[in-house]
Short mmCIF file of C-alpha atoms in Angstrom, two decimals:
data_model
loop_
_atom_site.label_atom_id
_atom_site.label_comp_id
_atom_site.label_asym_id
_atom_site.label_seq_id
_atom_site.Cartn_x
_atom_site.Cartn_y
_atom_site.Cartn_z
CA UNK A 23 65.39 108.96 69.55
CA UNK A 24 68.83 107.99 71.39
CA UNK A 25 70.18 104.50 70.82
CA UNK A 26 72.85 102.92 72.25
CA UNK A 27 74.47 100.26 69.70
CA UNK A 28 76.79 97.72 71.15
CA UNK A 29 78.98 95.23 68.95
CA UNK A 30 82.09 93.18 68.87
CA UNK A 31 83.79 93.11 65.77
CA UNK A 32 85.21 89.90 64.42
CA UNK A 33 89.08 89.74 63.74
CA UNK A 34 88.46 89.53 60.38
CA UNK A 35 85.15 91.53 59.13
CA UNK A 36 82.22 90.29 57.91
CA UNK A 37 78.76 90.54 57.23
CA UNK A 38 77.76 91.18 60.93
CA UNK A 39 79.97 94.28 60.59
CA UNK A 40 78.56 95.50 57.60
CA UNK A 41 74.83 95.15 59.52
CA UNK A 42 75.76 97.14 62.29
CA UNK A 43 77.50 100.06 60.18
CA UNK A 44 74.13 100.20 57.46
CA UNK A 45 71.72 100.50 60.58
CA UNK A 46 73.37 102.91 62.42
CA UNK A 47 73.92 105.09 58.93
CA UNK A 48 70.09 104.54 58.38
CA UNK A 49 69.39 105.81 61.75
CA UNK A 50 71.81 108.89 61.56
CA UNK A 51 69.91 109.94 58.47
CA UNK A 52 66.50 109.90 59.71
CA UNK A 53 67.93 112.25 62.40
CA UNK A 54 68.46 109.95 65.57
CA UNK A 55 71.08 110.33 67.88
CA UNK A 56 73.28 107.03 67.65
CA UNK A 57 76.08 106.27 71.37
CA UNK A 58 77.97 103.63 69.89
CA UNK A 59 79.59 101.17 72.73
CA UNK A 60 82.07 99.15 69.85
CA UNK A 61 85.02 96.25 70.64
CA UNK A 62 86.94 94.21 68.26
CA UNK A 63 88.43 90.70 68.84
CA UNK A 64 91.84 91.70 67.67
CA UNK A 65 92.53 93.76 71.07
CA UNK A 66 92.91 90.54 72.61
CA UNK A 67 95.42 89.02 70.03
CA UNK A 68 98.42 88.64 72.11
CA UNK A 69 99.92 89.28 75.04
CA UNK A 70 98.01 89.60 78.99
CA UNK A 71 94.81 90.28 76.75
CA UNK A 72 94.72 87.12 75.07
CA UNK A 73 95.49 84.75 78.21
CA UNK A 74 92.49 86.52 79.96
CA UNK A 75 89.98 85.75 76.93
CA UNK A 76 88.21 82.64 77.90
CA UNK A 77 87.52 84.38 81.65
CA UNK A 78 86.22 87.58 79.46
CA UNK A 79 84.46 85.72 76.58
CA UNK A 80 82.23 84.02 79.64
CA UNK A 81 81.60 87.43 81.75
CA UNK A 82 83.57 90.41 80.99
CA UNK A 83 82.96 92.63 84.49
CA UNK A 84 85.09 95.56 82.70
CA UNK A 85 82.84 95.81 79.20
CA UNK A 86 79.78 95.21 81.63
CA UNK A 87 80.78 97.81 83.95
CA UNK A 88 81.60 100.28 80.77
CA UNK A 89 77.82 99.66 78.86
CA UNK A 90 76.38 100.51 82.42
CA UNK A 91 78.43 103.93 83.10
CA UNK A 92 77.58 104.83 79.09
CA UNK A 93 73.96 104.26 79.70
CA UNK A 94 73.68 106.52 83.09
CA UNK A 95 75.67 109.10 81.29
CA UNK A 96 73.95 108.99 77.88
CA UNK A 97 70.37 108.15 78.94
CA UNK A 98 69.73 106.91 75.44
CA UNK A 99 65.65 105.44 74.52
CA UNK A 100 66.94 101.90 73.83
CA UNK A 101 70.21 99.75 73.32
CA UNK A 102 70.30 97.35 70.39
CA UNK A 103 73.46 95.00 70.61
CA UNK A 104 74.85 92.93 67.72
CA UNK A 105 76.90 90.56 68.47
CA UNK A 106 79.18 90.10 72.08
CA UNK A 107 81.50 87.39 71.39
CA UNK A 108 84.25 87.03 72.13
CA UNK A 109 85.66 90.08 74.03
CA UNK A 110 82.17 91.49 75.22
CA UNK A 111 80.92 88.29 76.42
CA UNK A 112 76.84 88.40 77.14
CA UNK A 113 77.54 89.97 80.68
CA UNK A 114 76.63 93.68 78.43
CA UNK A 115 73.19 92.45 77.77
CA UNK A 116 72.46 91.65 81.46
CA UNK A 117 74.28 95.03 82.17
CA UNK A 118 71.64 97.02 79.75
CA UNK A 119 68.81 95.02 81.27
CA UNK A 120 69.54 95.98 84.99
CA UNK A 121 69.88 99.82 83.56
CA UNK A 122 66.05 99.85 83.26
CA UNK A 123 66.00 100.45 79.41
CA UNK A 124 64.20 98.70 75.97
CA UNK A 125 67.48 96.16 74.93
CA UNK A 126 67.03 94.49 71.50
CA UNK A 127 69.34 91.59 70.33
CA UNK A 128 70.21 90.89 66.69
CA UNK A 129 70.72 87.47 66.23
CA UNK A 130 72.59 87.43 63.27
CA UNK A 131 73.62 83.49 63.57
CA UNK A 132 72.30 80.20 65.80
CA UNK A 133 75.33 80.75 68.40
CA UNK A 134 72.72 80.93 71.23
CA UNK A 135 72.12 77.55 70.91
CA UNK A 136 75.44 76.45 68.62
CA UNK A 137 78.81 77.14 69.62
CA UNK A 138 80.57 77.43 65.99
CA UNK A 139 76.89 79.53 64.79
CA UNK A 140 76.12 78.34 61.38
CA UNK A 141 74.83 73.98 62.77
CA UNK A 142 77.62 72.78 60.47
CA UNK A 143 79.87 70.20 61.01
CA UNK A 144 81.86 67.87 58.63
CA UNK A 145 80.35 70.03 55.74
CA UNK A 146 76.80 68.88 56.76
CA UNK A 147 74.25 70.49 58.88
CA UNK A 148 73.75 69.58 62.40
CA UNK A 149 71.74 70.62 64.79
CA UNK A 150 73.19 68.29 67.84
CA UNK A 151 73.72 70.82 70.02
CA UNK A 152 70.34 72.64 70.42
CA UNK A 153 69.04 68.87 70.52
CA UNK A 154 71.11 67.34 72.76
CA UNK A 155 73.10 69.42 74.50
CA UNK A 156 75.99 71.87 74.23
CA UNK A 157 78.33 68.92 75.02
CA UNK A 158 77.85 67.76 71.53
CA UNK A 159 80.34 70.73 70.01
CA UNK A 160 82.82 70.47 73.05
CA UNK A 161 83.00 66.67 72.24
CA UNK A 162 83.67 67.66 68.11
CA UNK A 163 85.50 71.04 69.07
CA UNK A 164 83.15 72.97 66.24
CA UNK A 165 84.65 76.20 67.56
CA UNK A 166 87.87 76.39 65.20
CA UNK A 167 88.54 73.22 65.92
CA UNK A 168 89.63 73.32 69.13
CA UNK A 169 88.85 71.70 72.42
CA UNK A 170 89.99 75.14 74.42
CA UNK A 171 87.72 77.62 72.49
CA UNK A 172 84.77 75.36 71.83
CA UNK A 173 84.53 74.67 75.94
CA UNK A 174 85.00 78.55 76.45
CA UNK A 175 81.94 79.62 73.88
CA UNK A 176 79.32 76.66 75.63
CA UNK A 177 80.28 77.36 79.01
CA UNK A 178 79.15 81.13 78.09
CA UNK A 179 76.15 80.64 76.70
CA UNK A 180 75.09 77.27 79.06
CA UNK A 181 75.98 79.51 82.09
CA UNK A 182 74.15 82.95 80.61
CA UNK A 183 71.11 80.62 79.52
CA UNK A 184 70.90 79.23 83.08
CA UNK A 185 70.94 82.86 84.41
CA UNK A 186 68.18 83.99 82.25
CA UNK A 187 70.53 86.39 80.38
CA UNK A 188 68.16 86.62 77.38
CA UNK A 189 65.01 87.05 79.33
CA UNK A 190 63.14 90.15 78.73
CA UNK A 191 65.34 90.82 75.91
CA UNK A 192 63.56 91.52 71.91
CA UNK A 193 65.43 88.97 69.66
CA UNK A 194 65.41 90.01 66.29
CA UNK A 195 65.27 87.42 63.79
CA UNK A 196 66.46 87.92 60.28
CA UNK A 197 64.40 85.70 58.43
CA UNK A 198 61.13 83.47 58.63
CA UNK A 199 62.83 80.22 58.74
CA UNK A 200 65.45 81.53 61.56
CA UNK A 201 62.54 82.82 63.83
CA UNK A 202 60.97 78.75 63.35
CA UNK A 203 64.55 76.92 63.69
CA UNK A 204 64.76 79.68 66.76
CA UNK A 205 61.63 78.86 68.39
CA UNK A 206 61.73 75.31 67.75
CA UNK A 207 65.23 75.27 69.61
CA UNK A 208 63.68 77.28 72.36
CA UNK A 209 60.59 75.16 73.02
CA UNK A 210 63.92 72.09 73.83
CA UNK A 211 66.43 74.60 75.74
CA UNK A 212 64.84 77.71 76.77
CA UNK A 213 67.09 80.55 76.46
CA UNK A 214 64.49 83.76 75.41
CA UNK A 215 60.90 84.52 75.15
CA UNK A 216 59.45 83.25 72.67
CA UNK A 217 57.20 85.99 72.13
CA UNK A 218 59.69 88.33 72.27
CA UNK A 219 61.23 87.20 69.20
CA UNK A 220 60.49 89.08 65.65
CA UNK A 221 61.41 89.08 62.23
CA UNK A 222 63.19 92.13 60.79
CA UNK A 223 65.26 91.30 57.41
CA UNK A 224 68.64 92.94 57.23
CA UNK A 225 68.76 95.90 55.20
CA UNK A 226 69.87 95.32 51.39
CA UNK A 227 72.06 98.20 50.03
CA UNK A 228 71.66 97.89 45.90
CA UNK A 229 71.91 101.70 43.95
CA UNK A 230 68.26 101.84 42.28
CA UNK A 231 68.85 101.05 38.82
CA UNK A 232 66.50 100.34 36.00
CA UNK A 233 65.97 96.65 35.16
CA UNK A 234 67.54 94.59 32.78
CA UNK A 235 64.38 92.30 31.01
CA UNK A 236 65.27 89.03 30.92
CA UNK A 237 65.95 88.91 26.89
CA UNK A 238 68.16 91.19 27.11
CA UNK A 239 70.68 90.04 29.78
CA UNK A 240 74.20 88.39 28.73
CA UNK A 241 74.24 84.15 28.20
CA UNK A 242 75.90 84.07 31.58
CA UNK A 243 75.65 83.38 35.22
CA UNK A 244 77.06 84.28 38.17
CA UNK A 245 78.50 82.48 41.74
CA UNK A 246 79.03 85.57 44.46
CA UNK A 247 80.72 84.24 48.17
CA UNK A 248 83.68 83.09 49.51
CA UNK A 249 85.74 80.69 47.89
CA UNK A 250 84.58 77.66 50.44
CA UNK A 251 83.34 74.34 50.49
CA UNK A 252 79.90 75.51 52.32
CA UNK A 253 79.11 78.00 50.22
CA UNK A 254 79.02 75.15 47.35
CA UNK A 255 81.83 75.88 45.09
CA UNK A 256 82.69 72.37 44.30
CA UNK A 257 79.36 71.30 43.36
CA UNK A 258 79.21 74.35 40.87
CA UNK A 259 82.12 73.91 39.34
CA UNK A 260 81.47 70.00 39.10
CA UNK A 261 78.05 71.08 37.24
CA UNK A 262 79.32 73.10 34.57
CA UNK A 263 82.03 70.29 33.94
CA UNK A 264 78.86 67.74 33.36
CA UNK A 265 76.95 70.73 30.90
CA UNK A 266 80.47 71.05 29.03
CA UNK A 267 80.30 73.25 25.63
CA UNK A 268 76.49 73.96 26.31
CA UNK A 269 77.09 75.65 29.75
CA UNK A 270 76.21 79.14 29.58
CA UNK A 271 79.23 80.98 31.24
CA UNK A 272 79.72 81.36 34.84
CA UNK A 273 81.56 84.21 36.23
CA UNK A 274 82.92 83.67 39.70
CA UNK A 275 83.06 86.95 42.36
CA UNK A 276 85.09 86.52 45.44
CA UNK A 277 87.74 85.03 46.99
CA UNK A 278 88.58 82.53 49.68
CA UNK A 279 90.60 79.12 50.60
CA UNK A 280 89.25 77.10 47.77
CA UNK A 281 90.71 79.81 45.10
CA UNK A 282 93.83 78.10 43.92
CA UNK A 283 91.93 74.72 44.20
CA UNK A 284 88.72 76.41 41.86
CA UNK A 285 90.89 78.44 39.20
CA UNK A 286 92.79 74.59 38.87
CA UNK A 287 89.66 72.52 38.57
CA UNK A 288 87.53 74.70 36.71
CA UNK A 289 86.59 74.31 32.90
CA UNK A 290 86.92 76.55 30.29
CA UNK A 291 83.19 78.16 30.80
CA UNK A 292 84.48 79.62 34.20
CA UNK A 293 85.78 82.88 34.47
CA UNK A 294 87.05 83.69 37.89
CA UNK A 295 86.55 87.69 38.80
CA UNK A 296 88.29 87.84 41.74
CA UNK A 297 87.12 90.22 44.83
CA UNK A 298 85.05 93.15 43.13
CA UNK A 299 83.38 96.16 45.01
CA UNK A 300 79.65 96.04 46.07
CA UNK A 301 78.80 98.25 42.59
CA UNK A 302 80.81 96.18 40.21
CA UNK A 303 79.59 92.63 41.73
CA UNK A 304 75.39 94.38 41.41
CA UNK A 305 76.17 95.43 37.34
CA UNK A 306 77.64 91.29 36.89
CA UNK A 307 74.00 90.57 38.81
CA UNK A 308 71.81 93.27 36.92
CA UNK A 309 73.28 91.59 33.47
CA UNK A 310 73.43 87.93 34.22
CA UNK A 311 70.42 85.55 33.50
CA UNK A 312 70.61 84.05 37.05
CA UNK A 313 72.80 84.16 40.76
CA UNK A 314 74.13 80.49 41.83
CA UNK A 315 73.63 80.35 45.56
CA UNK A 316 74.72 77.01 46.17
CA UNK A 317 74.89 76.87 49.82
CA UNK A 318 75.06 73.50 51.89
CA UNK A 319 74.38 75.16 54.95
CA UNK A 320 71.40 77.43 56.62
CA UNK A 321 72.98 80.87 56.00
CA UNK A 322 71.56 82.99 58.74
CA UNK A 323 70.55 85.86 56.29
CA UNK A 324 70.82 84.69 52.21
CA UNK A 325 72.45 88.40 51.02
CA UNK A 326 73.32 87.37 47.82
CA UNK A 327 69.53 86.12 46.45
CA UNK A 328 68.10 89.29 48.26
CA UNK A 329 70.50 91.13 46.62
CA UNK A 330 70.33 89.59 42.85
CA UNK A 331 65.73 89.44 43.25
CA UNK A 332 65.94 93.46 44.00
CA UNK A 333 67.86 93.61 40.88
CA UNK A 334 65.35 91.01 39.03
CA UNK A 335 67.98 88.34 38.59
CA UNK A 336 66.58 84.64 39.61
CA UNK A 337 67.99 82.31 41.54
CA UNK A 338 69.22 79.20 41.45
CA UNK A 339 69.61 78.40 44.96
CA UNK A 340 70.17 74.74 46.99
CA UNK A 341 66.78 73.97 48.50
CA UNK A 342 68.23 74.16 52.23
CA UNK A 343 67.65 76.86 54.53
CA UNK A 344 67.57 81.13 53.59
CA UNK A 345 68.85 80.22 50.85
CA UNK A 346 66.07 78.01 49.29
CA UNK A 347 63.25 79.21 51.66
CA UNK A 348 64.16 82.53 49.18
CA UNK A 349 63.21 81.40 45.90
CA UNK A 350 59.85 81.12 44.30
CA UNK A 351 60.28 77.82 42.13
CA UNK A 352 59.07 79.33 38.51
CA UNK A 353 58.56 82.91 39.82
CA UNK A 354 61.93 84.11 40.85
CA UNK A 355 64.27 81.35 40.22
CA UNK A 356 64.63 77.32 40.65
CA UNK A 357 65.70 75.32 43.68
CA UNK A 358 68.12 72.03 43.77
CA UNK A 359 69.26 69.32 45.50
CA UNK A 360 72.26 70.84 47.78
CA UNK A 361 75.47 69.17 46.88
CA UNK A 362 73.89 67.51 44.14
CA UNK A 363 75.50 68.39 40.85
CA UNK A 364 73.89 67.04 38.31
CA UNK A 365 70.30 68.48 40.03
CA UNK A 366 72.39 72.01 39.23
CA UNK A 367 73.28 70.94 36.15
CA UNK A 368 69.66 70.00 35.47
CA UNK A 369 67.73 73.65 37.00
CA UNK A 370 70.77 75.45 34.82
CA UNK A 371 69.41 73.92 31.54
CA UNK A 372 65.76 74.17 32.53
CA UNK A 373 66.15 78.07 33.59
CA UNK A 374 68.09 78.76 30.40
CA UNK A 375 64.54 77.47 28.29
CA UNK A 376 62.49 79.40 30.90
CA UNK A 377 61.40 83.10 30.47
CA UNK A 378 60.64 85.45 34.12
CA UNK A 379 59.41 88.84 34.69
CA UNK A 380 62.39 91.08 35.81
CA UNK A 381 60.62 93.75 36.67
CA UNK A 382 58.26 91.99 38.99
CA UNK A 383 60.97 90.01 40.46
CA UNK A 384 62.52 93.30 41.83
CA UNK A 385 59.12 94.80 42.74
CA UNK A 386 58.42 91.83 45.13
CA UNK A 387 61.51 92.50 47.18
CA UNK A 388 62.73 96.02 47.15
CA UNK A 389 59.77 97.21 49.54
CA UNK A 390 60.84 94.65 52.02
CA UNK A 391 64.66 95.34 52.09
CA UNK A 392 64.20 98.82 51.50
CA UNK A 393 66.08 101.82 53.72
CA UNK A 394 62.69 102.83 54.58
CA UNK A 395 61.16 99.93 55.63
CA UNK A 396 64.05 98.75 57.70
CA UNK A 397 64.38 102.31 59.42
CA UNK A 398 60.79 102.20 60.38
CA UNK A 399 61.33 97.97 61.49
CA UNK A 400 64.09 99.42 64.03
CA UNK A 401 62.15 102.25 65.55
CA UNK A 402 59.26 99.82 66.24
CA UNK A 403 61.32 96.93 68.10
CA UNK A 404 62.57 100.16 70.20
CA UNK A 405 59.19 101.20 70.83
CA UNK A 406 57.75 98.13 71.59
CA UNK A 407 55.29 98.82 68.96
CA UNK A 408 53.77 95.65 67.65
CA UNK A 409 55.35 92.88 70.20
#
């Protein structure tokens, strides 16, 4: 097959980046023909470029008019498109709709019906906006906190909603409990159609490795994520200061704005790792009795447990969104209380008396996030197979 892949990459990269480069590698190697159509947010930095923004972020006639000459030229079999904000603005999915061809839509985040993408605000969720109205974030200015960029992001999607932008279009879901939050903010504001909208995982990129059995692996456990307050830091860090001497050690991968704020505050069972590369964080995983995934938000897609279960590590994970709807209580892991340290400090002690299958906990995953079973996932949303 052809495909066309469209995305716009953030200023600063991130997981939606590193989605859009594994798919199109797993496509290339299978032996498809892949037209990428690709922007990033930093062309419009400074200067002309960055005063015309908020006009392009709501309908960009110049990226629309670009995805429609690549299609005539390229004639490709379907157009998958990541993400369009800011810079691309959703004008290139009506411009691959009116082209006549199959356009699928990752939705790798709630922005369709949340301005700032994640229903946080004030460190809690919040799901205001798909409730009552886009009006909600404008009134908090959720998008970076400000009143500008927040009004910018509704007015796109509350004027591409009202235009039907989405209609006709295969949303791809990335989990189970995104496709029901999705659905369930349809059914208030409808955006898509709802039977349009699928579940294909993200793919999860561990080197095959043999398992570690649980008696084997070190005393220690590890936190993987940015260095943020909604990833959970503080209430890990205040959890192994209530275990004290009996904590097993936690080693800490990754960096962010809480890192001079963690490294001061933590006790002397912390070690703090710093940024390491996908192989070296996976060997601290394939060693460790158990991943911390403390999250106090949704997470569109929970990497981190997918990525410790296919390398038969449990997980202790906050019972709140991906991130708990991910763990098997007993089988793969233990859930908590989000933001509740002493819960943590409770499932740490019970996990450390607990014994699990390794083994099976990899076995359960690996076929889902597989290479294989995600190439075959994308070739049937381009097919229409199955929808």
């Amino acid at each position: 097959m052809k495909i066309l892949l469209i995305h716009c990459h953030y200023r600063l990269p991130g997981g939606e980046d590193a989605v859009f480069a594994a798919e199109r590698k797993l496509l290339e190697q299978q032996g498809h023909t892949v037209v990428v159509y690709e922007r990033s947010n930093e062309e419009a930095a400074h200067g002309l470029a960055k005063l015309l923004l908020p006009f392009r972020a709501v309908w960009n006639f110049g990226a629309a008019r670009q995805v429609r000459a690549l299609i005539q030229r390229e004639n490709p079999d379907a157009v998958h498109i990541h993400n369009t904000l800011l810079l691309l603005s959703p004008a290139v999915v009506r411009a691959a709709k009116q082209s006549g061809v199959p356009v699928v839509q990752s939705l790798h985040n709630f922005r369709l019906f949340c301005p700032n993408g994640i229903l946080l605000r004030q460190g809690k969720v919040c799901e205001d906006c798909p409730h009552h109205g886009l009006s909600c974030a404008v009134r908090h200015r959720c998008y970076r906190g400000s009143l500008l960029q927040t009004l910018v992001v509704a007015a796109a999607y509350a004027l591409h909603r009202r235009l039907g932008t989405w209609r006709g279009v295969t949303m791809v879901a990335l989990t189970e409990f995104d496709r029901r939050k999705l659905l369930e903010f349809n059914r208030e504001r409808p955006t898509f159609d709802a039977d349009r909208l699928v579940v294909k995982p993200n793919p999860v990129c561990v080197e095959p490795r043999e398992i570690l059995p649980w008696s084997e692996r070190k005393a220690q456990m590890l936190f993987a994520g940015r260095l943020e307050e909604l990833k959970g830091l503080p209430t890990v860090l205040e959890a192994w200061r209530l275990l004290g001497e009996d904590a097993p050690e936690l080693l800490v991968a990754g960096e962010g704005p809480l890192g001079d704020w963690a490294r001061e505050h933590a006790g002397p069972k912390v070690r703090f790792l710093g940024q390491l590369t996908p192989a070296e964080l996976h060997r601290c995983m394939a060693e460790s009795r158990a991943v911390v995934a403390a999250s106090l938000c949704y997470e569109s897609f929970a990497l981190v447990p997918a990525e410790a279960h296919c390398l038969g590590t449990p997980v202790l994970a906050s019972d709140l969104g991906n991130v708990g709807a991910s763990v098997r209580p007993g089988i793969d892991g233990l859930r908590f209380a989000p933001g509740n340290a002493k819960a943590l400090a409770g499932a740490v002690e019970a996990l450390s008396a607990m014994q699990f299958d390794c083994n099976a906990i990899a076995a359960a995953v690996r076929r889902i996030y597989s290479e294989e079973e995600n190439t075959r996932a994308l070739l049937r949303l381009y097919t229409k197979e199955d929808l």
